[in-house]
Coordinates of N, CA, C and O in Angstrom, one line a residue:
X1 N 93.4 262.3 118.0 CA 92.2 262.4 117.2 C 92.6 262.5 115.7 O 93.6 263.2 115.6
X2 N 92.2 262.0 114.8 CA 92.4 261.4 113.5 C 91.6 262.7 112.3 O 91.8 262.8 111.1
X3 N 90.9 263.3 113.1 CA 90.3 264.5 112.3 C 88.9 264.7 112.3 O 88.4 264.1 113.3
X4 N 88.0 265.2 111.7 CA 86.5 265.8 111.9 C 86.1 264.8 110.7 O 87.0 264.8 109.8
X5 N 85.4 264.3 110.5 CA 84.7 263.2 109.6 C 83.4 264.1 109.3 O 82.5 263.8 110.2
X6 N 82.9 265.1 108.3 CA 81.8 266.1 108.1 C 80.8 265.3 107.1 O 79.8 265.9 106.6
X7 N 80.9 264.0 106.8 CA 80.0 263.3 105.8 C 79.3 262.8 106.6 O 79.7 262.8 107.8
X8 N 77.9 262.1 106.4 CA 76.9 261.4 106.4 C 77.4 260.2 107.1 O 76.8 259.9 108.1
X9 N 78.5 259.4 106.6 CA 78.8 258.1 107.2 C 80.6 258.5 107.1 O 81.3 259.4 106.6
X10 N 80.7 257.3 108.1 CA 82.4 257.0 107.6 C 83.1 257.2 109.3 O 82.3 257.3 110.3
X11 N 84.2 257.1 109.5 CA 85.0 257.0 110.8 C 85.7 258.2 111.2 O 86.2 259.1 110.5
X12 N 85.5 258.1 112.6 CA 86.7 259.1 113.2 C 86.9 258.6 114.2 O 86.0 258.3 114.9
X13 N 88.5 258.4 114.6 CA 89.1 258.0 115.4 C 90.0 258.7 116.5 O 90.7 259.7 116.5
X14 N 89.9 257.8 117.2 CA 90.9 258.7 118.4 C 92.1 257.2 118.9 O 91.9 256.0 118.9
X15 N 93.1 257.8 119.1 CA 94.1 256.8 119.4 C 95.1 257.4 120.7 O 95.6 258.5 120.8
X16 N 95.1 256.1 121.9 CA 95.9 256.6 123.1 C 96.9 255.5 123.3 O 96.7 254.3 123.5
X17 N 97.9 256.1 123.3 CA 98.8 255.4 123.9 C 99.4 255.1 125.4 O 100.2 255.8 126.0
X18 N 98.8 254.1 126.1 CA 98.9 254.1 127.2 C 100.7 253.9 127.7 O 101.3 254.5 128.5
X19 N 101.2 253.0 126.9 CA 102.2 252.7 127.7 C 103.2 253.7 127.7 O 104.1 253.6 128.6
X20 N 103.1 254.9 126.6 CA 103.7 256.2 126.6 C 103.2 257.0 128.2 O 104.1 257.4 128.9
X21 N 101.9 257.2 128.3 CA 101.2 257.6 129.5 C 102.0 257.1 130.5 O 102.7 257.8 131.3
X22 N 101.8 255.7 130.5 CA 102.4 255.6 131.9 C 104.1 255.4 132.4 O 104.5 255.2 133.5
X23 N 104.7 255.6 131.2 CA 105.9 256.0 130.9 C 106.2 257.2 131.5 O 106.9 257.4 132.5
X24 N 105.5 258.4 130.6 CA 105.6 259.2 131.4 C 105.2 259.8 132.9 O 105.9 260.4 133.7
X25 N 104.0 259.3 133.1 CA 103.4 259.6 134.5 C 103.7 258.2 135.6 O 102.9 257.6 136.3
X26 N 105.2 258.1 135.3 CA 105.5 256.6 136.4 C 104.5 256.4 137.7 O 104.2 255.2 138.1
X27 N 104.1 257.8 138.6 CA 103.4 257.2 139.9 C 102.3 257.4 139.3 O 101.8 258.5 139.8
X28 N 101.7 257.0 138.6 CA 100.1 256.6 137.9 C 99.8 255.5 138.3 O 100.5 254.7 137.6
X29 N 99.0 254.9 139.2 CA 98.6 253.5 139.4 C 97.7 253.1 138.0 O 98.0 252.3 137.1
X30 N 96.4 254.0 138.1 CA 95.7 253.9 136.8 C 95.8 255.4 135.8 O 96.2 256.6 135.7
X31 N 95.3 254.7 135.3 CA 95.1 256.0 133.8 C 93.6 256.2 133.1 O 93.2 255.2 132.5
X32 N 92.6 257.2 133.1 CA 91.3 257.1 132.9 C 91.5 257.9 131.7 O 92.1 259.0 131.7
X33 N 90.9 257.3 130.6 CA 90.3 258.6 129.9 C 88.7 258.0 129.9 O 88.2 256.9 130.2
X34 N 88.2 259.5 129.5 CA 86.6 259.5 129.4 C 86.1 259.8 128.2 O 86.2 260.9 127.7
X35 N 85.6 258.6 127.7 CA 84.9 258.9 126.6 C 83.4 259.6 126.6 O 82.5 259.6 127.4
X36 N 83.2 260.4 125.2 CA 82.3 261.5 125.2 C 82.3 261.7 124.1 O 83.3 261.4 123.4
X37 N 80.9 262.2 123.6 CA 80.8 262.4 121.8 C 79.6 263.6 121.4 O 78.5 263.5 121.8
X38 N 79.8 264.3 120.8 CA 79.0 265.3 120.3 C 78.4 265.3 119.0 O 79.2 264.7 118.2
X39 N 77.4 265.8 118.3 CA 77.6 266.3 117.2 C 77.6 267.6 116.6 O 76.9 268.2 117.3
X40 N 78.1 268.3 115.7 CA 78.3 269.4 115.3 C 77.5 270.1 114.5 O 77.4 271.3 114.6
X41 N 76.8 269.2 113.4 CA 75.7 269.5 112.6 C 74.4 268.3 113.0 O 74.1 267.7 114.0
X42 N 73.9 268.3 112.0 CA 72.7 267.6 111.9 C 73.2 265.9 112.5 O 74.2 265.3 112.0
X43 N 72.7 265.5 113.2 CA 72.5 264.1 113.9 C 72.2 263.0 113.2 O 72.9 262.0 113.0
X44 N 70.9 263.3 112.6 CA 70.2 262.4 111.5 C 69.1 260.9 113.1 O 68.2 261.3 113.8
X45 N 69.7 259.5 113.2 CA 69.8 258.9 114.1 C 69.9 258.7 115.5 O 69.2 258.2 116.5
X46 N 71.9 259.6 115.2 CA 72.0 260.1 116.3 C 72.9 258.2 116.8 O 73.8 258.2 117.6
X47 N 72.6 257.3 116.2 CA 73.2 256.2 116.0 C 74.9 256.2 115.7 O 75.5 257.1 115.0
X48 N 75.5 255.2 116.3 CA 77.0 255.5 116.0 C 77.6 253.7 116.7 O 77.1 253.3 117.7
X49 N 78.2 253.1 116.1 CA 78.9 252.0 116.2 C 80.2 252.4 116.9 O 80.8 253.5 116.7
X50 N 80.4 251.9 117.4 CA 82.1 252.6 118.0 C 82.8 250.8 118.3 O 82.3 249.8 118.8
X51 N 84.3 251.0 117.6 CA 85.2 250.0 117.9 C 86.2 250.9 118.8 O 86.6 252.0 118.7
X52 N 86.4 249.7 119.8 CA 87.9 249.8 120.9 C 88.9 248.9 120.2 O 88.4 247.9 119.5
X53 N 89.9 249.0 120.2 CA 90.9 247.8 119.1 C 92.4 247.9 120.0 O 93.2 248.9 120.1
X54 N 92.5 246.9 120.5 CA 93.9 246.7 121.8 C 94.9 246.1 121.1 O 94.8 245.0 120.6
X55 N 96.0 246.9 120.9 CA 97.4 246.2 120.3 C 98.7 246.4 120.7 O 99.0 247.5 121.2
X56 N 99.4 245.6 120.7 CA 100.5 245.0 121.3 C 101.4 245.0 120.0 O 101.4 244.3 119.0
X57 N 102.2 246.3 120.6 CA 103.5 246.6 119.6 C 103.3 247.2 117.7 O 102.3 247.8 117.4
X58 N 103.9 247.1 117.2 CA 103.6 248.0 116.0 C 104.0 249.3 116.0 O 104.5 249.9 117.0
X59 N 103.6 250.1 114.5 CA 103.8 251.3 114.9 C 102.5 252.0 113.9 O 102.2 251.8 112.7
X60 N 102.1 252.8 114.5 CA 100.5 253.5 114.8 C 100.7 254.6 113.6 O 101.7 255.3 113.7
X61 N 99.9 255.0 112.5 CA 99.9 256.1 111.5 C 98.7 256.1 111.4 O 97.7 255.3 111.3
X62 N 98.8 257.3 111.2 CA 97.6 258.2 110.9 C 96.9 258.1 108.8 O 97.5 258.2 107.8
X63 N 95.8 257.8 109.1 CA 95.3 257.4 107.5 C 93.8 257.6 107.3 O 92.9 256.7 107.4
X64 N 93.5 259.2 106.8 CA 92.5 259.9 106.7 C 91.8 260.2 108.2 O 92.4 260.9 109.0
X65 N 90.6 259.6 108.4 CA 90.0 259.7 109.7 C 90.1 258.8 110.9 O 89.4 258.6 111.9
X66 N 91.6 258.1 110.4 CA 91.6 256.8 111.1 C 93.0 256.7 111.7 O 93.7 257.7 111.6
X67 N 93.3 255.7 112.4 CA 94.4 254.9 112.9 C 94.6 254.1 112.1 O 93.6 254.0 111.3
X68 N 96.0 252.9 111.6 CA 96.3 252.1 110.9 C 97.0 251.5 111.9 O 97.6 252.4 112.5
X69 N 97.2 249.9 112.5 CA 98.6 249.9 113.1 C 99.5 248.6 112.3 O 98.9 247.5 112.4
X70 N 100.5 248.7 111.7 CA 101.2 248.3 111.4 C 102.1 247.5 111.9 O 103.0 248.0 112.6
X71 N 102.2 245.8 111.7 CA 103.3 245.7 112.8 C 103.3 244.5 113.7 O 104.0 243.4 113.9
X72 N 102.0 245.3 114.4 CA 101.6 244.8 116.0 C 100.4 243.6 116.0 O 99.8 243.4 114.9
X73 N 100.1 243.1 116.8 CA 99.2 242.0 117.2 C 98.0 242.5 117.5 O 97.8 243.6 118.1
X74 N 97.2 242.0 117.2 CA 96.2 242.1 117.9 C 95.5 242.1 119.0 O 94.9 241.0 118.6
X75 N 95.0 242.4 120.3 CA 94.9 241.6 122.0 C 93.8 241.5 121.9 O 93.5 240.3 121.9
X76 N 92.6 242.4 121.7 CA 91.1 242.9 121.9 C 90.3 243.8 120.9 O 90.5 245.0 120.7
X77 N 89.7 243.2 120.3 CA 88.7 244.1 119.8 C 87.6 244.4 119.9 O 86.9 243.8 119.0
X78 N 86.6 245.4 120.8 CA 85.3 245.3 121.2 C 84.6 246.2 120.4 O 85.1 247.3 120.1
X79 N 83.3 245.6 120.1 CA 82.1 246.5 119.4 C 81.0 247.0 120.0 O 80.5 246.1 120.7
X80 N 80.4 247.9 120.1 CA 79.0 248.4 120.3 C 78.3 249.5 120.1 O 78.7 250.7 120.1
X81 N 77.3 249.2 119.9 CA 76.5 250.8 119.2 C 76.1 251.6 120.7 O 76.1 251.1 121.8
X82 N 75.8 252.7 120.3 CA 75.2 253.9 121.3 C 74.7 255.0 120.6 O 75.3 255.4 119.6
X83 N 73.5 255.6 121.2 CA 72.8 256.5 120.7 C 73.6 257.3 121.2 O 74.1 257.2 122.3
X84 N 73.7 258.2 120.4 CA 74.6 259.8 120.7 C 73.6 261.3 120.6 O 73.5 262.1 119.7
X85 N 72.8 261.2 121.8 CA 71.9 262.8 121.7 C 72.4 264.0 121.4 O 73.5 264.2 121.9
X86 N 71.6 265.3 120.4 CA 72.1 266.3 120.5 C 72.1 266.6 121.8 O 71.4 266.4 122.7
X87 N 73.3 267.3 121.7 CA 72.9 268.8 123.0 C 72.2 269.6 123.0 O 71.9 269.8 121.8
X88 N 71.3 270.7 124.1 CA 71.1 271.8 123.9 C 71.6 272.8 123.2 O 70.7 273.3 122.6
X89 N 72.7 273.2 123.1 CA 73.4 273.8 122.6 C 74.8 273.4 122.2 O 75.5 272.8 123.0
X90 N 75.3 273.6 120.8 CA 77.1 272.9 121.1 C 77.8 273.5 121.9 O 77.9 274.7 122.2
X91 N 78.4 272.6 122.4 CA 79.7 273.6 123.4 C 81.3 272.6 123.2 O 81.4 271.3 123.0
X92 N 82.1 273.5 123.2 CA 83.5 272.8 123.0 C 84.1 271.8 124.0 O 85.0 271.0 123.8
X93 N 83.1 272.2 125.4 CA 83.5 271.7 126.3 C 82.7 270.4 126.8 O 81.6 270.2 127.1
X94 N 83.9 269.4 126.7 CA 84.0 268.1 127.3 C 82.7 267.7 128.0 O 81.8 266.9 127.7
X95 N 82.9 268.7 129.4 CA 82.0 268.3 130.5 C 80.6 268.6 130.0 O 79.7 268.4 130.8
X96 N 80.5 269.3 128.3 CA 78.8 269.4 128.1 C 78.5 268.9 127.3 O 77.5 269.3 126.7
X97 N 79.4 267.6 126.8 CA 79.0 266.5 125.8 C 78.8 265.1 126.4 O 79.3 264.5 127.3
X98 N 77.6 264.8 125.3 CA 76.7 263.1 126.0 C 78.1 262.0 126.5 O 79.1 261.5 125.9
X99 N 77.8 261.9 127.7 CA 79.5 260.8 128.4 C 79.1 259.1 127.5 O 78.0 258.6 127.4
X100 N 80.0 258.8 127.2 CA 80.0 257.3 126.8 C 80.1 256.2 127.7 O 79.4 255.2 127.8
X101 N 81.5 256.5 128.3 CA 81.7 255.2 129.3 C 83.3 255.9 129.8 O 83.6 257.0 130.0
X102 N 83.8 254.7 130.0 CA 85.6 255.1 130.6 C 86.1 254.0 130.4 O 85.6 252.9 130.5
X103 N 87.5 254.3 130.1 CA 88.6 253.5 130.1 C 89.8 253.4 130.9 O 90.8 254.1 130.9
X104 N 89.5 252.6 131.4 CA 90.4 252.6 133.2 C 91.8 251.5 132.5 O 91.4 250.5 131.9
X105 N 93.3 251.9 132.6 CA 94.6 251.1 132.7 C 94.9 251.4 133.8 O 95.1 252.5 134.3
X106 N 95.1 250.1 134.3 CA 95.9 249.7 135.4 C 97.5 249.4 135.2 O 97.8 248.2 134.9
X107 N 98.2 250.2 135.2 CA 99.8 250.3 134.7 C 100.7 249.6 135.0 O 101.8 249.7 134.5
X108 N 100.5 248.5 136.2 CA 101.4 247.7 136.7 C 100.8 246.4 136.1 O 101.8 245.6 136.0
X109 N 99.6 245.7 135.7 CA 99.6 244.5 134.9 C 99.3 245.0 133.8 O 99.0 244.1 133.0
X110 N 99.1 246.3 133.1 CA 99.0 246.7 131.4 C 97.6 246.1 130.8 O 97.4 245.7 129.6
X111 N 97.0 246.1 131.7 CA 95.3 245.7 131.3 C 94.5 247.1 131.1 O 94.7 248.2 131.7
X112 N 93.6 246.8 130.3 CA 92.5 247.9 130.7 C 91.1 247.6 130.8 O 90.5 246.8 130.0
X113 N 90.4 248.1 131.8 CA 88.9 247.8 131.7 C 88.1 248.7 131.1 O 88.4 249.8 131.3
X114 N 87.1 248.4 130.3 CA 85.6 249.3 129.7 C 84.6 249.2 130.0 O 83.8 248.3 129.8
X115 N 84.4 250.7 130.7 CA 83.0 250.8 131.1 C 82.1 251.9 130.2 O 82.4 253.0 129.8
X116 N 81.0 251.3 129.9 CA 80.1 252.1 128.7 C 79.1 252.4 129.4 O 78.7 251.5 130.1
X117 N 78.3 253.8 129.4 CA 77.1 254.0 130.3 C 76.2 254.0 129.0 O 76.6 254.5 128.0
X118 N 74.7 253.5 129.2 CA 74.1 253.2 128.9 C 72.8 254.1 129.3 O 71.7 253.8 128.9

């Protein structure tokens, strides 16, 4: 995660390195993370654009709220918006923020699938 973005507009990023992942967790067939998003103050919309961005090789730095990757190729780049509801209440915890979708790697052909719930 790239840091807390507390303005009005602008980016916050999160960055995974799968082939580290499955590097380290050799008997991983797949690798899931679950995407999830909260907000902390005022919503406004509640609207949010979100980019997925797949790269091949480079090397990854951190630059204000963001990722940079330097280097590397580009594989995939997908777009889509999603309404992001408040919560009832904030909570720190994962399992009580609005779910996005998942990101399934399959570690033996180094693909990944995206599923977005709607």
């Amino acid at each position: 995660w790239a840091g807390d973005n507390q303005e009005t507009v602008g980016v916050e990023s999160c960055f995974v390195n799968f082939t580290k992942m499955a590097s380290d967790h050799a008997s991983l067939n797949t690798i899931q993370i679950r995407m999830a998003a909260a907000w902390y103050k005022q919503i406004g919309t509640g609207n949010i654009d979100i980019e997925i961005a797949i790269y091949s090789g480079g090397e990854i730095s951190a630059s204000g709220n963001d990722f940079i990757n330097t280097g590397g190729a580009i594989v995939q780049k997908l777009n889509f918006s999603k309404n992001i509801p408040s919560p009832p209440t904030w909570s720190n915890n994962i399992e009580n923020v609005p779910h996005i979708g998942y990101i399934t790697y399959t570690t033996h052909t180094k693909k990944a699938q995206i599923a977005i719930t709607y």
